[in-house]
PDB file of C-alpha atoms in Angstrom:
ATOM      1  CA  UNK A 127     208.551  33.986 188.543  1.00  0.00           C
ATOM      2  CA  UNK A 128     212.033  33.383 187.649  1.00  0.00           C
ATOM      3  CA  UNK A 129     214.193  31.592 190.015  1.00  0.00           C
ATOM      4  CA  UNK A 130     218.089  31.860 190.887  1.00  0.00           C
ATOM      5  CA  UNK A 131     220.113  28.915 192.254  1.00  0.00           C
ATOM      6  CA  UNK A 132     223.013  29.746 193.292  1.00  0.00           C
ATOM      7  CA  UNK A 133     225.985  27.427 194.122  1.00  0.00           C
ATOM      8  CA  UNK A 134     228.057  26.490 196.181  1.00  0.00           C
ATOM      9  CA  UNK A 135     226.614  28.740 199.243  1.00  0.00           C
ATOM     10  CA  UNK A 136     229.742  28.838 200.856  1.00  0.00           C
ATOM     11  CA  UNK A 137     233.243  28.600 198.921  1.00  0.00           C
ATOM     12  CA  UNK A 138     236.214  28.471 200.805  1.00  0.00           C
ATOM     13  CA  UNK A 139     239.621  29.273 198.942  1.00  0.00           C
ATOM     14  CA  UNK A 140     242.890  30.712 199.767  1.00  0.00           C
ATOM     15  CA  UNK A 141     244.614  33.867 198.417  1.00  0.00           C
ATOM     16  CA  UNK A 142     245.781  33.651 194.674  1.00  0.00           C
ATOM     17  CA  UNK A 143     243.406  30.326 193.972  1.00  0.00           C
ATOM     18  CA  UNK A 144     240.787  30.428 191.451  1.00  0.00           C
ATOM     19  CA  UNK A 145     237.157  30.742 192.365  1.00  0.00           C
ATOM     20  CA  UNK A 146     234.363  29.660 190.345  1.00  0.00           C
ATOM     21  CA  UNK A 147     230.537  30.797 191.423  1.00  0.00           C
ATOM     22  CA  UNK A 148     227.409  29.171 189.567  1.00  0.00           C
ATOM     23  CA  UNK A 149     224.169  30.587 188.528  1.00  0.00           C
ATOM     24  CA  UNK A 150     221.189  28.349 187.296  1.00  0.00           C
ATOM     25  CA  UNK A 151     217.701  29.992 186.001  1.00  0.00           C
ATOM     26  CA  UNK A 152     214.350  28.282 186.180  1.00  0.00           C
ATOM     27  CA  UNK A 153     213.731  29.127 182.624  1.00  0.00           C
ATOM     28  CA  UNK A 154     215.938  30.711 180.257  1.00  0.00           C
ATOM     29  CA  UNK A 155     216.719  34.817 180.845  1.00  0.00           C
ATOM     30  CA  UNK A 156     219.147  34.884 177.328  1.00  0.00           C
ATOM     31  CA  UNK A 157     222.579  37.363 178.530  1.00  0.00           C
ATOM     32  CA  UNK A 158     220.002  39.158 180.862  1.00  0.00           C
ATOM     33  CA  UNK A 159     222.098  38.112 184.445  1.00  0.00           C
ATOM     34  CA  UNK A 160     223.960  40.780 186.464  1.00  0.00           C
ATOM     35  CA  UNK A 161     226.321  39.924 189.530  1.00  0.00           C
ATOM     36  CA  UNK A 162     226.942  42.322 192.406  1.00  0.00           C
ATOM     37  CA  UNK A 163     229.419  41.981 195.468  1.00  0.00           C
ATOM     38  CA  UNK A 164     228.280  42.561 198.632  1.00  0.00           C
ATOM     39  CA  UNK A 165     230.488  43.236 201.984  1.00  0.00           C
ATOM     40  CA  UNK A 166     229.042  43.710 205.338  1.00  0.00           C
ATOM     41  CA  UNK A 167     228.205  47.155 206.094  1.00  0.00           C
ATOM     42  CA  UNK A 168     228.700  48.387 202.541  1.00  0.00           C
ATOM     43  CA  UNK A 169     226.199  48.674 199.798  1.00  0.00           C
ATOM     44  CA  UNK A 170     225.956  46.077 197.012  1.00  0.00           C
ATOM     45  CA  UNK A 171     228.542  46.510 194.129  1.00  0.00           C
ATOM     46  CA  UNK A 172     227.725  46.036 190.370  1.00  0.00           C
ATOM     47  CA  UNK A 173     230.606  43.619 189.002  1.00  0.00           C
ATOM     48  CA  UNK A 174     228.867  42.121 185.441  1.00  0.00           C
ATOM     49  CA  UNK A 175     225.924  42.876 183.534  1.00  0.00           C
ATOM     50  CA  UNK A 176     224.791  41.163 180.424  1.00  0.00           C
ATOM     51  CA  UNK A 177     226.193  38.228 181.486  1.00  0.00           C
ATOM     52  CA  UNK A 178     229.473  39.126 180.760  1.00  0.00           C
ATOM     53  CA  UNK A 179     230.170  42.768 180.729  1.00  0.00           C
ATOM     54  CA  UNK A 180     232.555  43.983 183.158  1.00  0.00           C
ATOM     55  CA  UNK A 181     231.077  47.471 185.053  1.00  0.00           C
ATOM     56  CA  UNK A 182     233.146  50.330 184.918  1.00  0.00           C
ATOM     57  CA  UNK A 183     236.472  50.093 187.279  1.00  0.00           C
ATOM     58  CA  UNK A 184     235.808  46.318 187.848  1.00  0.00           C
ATOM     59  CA  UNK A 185     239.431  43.930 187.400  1.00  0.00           C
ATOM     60  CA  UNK A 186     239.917  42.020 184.941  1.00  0.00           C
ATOM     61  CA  UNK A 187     240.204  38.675 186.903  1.00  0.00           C
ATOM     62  CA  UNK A 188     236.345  38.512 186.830  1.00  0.00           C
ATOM     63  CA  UNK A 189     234.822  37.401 184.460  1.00  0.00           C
ATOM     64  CA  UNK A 190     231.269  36.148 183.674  1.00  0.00           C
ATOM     65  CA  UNK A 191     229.917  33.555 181.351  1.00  0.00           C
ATOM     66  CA  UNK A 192     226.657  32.086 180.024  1.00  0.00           C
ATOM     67  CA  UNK A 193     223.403  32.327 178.431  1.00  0.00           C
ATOM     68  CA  UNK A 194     220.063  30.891 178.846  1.00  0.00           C
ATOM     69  CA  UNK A 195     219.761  29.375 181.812  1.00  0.00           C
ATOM     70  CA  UNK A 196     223.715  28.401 183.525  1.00  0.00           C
ATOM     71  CA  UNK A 197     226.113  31.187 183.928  1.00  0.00           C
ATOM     72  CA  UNK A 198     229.489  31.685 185.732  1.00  0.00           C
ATOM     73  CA  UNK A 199     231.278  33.961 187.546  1.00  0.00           C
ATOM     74  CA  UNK A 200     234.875  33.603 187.721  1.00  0.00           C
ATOM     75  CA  UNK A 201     237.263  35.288 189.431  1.00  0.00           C
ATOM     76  CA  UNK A 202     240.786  33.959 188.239  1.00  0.00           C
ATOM     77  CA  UNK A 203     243.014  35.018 191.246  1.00  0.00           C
ATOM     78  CA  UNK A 204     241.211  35.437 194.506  1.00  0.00           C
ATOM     79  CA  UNK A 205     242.657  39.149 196.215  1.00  0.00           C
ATOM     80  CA  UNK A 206     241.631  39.624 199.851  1.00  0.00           C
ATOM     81  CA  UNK A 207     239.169  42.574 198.754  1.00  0.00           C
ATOM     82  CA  UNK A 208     237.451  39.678 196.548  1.00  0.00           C
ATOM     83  CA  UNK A 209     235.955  37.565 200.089  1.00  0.00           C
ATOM     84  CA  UNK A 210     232.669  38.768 200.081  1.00  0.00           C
ATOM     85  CA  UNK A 211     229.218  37.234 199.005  1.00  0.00           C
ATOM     86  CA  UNK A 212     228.027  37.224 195.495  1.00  0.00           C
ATOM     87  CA  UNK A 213     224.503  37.566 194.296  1.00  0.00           C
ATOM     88  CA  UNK A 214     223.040  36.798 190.642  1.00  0.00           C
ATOM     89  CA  UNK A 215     220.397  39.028 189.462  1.00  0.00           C
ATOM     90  CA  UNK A 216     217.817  38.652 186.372  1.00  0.00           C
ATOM     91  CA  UNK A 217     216.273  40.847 184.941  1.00  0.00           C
ATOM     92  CA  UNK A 218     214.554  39.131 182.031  1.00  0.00           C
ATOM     93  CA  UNK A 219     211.067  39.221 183.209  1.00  0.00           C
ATOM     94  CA  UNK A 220     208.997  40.596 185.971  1.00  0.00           C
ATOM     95  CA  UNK A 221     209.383  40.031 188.692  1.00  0.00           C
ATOM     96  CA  UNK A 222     213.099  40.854 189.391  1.00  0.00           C
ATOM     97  CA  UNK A 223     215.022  38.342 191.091  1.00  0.00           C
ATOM     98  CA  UNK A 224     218.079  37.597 193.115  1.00  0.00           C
ATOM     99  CA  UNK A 225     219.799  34.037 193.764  1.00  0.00           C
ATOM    100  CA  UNK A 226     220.634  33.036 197.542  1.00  0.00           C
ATOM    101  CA  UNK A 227     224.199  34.034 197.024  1.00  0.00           C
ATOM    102  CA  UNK A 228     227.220  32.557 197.632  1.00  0.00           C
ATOM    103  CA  UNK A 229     229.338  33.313 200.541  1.00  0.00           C
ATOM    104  CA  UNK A 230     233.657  33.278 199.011  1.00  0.00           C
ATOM    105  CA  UNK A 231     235.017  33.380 202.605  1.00  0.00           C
ATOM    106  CA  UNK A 232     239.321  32.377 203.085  1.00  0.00           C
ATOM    107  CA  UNK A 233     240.160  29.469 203.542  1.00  0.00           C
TER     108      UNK A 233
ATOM    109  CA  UNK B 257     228.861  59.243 189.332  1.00  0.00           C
ATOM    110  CA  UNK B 258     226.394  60.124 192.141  1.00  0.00           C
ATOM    111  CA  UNK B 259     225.223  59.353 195.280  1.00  0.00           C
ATOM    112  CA  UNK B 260     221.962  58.029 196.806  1.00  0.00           C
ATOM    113  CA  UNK B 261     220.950  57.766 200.488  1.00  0.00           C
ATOM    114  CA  UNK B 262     218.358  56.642 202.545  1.00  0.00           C
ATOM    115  CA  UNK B 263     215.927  57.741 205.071  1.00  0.00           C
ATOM    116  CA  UNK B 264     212.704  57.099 206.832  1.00  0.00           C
ATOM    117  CA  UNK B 265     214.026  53.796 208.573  1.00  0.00           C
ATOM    118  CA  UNK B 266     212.871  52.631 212.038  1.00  0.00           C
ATOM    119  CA  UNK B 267     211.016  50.835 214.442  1.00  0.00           C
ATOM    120  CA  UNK B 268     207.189  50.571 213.792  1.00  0.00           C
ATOM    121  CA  UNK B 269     203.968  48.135 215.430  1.00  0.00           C
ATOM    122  CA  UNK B 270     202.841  45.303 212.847  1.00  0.00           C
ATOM    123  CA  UNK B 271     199.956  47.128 210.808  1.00  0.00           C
ATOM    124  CA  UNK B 272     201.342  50.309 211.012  1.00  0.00           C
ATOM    125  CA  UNK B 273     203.120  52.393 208.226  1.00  0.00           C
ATOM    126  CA  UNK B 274     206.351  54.268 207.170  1.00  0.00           C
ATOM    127  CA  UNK B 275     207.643  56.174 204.075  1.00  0.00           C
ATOM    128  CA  UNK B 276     211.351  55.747 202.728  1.00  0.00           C
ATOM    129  CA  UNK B 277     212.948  58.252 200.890  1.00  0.00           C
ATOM    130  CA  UNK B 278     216.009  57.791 198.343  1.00  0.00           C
ATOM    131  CA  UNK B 279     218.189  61.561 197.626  1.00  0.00           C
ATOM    132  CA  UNK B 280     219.602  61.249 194.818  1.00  0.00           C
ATOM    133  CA  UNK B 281     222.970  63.558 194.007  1.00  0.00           C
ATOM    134  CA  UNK B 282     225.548  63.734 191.044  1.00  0.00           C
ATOM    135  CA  UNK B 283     223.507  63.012 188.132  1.00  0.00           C
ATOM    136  CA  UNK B 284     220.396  63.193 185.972  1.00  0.00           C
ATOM    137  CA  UNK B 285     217.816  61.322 188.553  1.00  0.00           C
ATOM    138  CA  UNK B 286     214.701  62.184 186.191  1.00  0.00           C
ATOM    139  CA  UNK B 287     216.704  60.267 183.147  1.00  0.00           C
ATOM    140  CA  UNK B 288     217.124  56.540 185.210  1.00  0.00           C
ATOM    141  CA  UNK B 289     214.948  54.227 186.285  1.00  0.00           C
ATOM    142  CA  UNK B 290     215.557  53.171 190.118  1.00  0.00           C
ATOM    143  CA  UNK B 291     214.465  50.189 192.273  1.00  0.00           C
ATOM    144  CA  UNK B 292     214.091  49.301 195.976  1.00  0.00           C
ATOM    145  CA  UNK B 293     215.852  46.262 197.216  1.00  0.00           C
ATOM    146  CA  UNK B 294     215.915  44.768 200.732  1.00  0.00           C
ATOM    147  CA  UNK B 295     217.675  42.201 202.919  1.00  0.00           C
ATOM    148  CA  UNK B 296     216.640  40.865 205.858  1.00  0.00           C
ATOM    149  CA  UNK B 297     219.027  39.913 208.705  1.00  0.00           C
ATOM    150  CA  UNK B 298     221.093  36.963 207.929  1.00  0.00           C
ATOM    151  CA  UNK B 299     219.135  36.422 204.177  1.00  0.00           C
ATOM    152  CA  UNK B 300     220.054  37.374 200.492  1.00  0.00           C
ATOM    153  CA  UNK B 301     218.833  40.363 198.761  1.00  0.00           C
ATOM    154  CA  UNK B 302     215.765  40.769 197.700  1.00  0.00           C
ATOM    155  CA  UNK B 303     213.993  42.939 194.777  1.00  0.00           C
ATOM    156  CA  UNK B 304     211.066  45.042 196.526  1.00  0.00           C
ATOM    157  CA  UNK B 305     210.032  47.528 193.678  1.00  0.00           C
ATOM    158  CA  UNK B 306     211.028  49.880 190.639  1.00  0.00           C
ATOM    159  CA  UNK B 307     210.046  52.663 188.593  1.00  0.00           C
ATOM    160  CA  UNK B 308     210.986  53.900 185.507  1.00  0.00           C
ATOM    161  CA  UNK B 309     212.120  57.596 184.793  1.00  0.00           C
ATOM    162  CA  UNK B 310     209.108  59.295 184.029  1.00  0.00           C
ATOM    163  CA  UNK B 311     206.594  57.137 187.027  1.00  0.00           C
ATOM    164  CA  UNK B 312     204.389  55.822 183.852  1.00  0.00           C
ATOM    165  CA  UNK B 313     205.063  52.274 184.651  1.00  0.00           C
ATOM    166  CA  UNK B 314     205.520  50.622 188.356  1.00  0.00           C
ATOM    167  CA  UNK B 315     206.269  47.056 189.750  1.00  0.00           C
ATOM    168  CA  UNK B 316     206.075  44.863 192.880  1.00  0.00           C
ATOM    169  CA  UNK B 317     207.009  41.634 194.525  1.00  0.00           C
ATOM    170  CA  UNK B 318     204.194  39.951 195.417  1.00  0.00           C
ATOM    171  CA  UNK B 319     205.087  39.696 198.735  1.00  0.00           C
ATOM    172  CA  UNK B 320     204.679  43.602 198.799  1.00  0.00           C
ATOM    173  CA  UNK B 321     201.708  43.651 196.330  1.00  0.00           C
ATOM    174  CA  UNK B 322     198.667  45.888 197.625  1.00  0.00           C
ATOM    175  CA  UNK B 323     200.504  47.001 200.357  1.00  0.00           C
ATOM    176  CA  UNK B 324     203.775  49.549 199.270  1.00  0.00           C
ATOM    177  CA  UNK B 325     203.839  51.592 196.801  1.00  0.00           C
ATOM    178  CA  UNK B 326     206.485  53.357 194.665  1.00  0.00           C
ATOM    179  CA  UNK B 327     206.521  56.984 193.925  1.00  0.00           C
ATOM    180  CA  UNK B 328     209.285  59.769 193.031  1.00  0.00           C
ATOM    181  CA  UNK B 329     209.458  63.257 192.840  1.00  0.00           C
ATOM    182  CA  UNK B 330     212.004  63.955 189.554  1.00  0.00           C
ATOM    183  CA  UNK B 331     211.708  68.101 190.676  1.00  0.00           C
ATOM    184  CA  UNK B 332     213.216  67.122 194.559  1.00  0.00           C
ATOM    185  CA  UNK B 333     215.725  64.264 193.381  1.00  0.00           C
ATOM    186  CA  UNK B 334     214.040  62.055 195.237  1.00  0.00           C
ATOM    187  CA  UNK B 335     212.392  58.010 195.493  1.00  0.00           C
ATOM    188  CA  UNK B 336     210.114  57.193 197.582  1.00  0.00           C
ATOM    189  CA  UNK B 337     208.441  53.879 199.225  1.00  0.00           C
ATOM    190  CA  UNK B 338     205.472  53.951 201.225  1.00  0.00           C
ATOM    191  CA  UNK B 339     205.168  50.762 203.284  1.00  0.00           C
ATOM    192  CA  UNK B 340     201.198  50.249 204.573  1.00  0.00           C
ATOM    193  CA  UNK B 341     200.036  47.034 206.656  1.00  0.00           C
ATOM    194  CA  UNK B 342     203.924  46.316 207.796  1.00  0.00           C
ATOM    195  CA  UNK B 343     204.879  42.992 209.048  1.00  0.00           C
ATOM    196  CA  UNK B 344     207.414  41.148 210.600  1.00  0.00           C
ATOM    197  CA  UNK B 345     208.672  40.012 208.067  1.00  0.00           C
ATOM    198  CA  UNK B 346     209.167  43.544 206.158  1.00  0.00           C
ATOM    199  CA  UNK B 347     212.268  43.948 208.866  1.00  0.00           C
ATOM    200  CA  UNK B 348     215.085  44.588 206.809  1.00  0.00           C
ATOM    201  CA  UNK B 349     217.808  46.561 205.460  1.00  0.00           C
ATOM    202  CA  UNK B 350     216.385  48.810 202.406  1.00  0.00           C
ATOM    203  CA  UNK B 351     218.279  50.083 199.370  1.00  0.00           C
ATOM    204  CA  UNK B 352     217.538  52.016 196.616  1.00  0.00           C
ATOM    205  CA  UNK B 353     219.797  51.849 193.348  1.00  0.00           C
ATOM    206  CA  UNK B 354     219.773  53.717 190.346  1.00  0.00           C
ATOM    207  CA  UNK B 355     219.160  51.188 187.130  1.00  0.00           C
ATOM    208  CA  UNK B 356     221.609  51.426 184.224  1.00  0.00           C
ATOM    209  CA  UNK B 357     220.231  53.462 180.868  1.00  0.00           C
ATOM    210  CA  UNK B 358     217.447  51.506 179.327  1.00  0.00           C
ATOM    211  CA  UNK B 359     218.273  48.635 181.517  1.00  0.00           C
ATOM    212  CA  UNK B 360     216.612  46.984 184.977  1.00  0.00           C
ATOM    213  CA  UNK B 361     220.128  46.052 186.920  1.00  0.00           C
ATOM    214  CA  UNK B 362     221.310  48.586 189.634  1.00  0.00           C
ATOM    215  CA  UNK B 363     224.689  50.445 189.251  1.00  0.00           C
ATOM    216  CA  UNK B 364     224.781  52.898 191.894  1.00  0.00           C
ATOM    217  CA  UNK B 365     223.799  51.712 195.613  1.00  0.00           C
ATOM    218  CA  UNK B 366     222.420  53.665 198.600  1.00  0.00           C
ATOM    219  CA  UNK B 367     224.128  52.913 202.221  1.00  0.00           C
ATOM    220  CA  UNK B 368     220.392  51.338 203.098  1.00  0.00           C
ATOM    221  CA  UNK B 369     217.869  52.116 205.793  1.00  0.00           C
ATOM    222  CA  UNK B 370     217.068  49.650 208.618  1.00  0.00           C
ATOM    223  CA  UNK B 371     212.945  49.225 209.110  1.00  0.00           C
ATOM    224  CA  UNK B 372     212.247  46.901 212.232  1.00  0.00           C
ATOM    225  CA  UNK B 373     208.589  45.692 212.387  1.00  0.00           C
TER     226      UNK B 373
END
């Protein structure tokens, strides 16, 4: 089974900063890493797939980067719609799995 | 670009059993694969079980192994998860998503359906 480690957990940052969200695999999944946003109450939200394919209607201030084992999400200017959580998701092998997440709350 | 939502949600005894169902609306639900994901109050999400389009191949956590089971009915639009031998810690909030063509990440997202065991 592959495992996700997410970090930080939590990220606090302000309006406008930079945030930068990390993604290590146990074992290396190649480009095969989504990311999703999830907000309380709402479903999850496809941002990247392929490592670093923006979904359809997603900004361009994220961004993903990677392969093989370490990838990033980046979002360049934080917008209040970004402060959410942020999950990692492979799906290089079976069993599919998510990372812990990490919580982008305002600073 | 479609919609999915959940039912079959509630409260049931340890040991006992329920049945989830996934409608699917707004697009081709016999040409995508489709998964069930959960979370658990206060935790991360958490990959449960898929299927691909046509039900020849199915998969499980192993914390679900032997005791759900994945099904879908391509005619009715709908996914389905039978949950046997529930436990406490099966309470969560369960989605179903809609995988991307030829791919195993999820781009369309139920609303979720609360099971409390």
């Amino acid at each position: 089974e592959i495992l996700l480690t997410q970090s930080p957990a939590t990220l606090s940052a302000s309006p406008g900063e930079r945030a930068t969200l990390s993604c290590r695999a146990s074992q290396s999944i190649t480009i095969n890493l989504a990311w999703y946003q999830h907000k309380p109450g709402q479903a999850p939200r496809l941002l990247m797939f392929d490592a670093s394919t923006r979904a359809t209607g997603i900004p361009a201030r994220f961004s993903g980067s990677g392969s093989g084992t370490d990838f990033t999400l980046s979002i360049s200017s934080l917008q209040s719609e970004d402060f959410a959580v942020y999950y990692c998701h492979q799906y290089h092998n079976w069993p599919l799995s998510f990372g812990g997440g990490t919580k982008v709350e305002i600073k | 670009e479609g919609l999915l939502l959940e039912s079959g949600g509630g409260l049931v005894q340890p040991g006992g059993s329920l049945r989830l169902s996934c409608a699917a609306s707004g697009f081709t639900f016999g040409n995508y694969a489709m998964t069930w994901v959960r979370q658990a109050p206060g935790k991360g999400l958490e990959w449960v079980s898929a299927i691909d389009a046509s039900s020849r191949s199915t998969f499980f956590a192993d914390s679900v192994k032997g005791r759900f089971t994945i099904a879908r009915d391509n005619s009715k639009n709908t996914l389905y998860l039978q949950m046997n031998s529930l436990r406490a810690e099966d309470t969560a909030l369960y989605y179903c998503a809609k995988q991307y063509i030829n791919a195993w990440y999820g781009d369309l997202w139920g609303p979720g359906t609360l099971v409390t065991v």
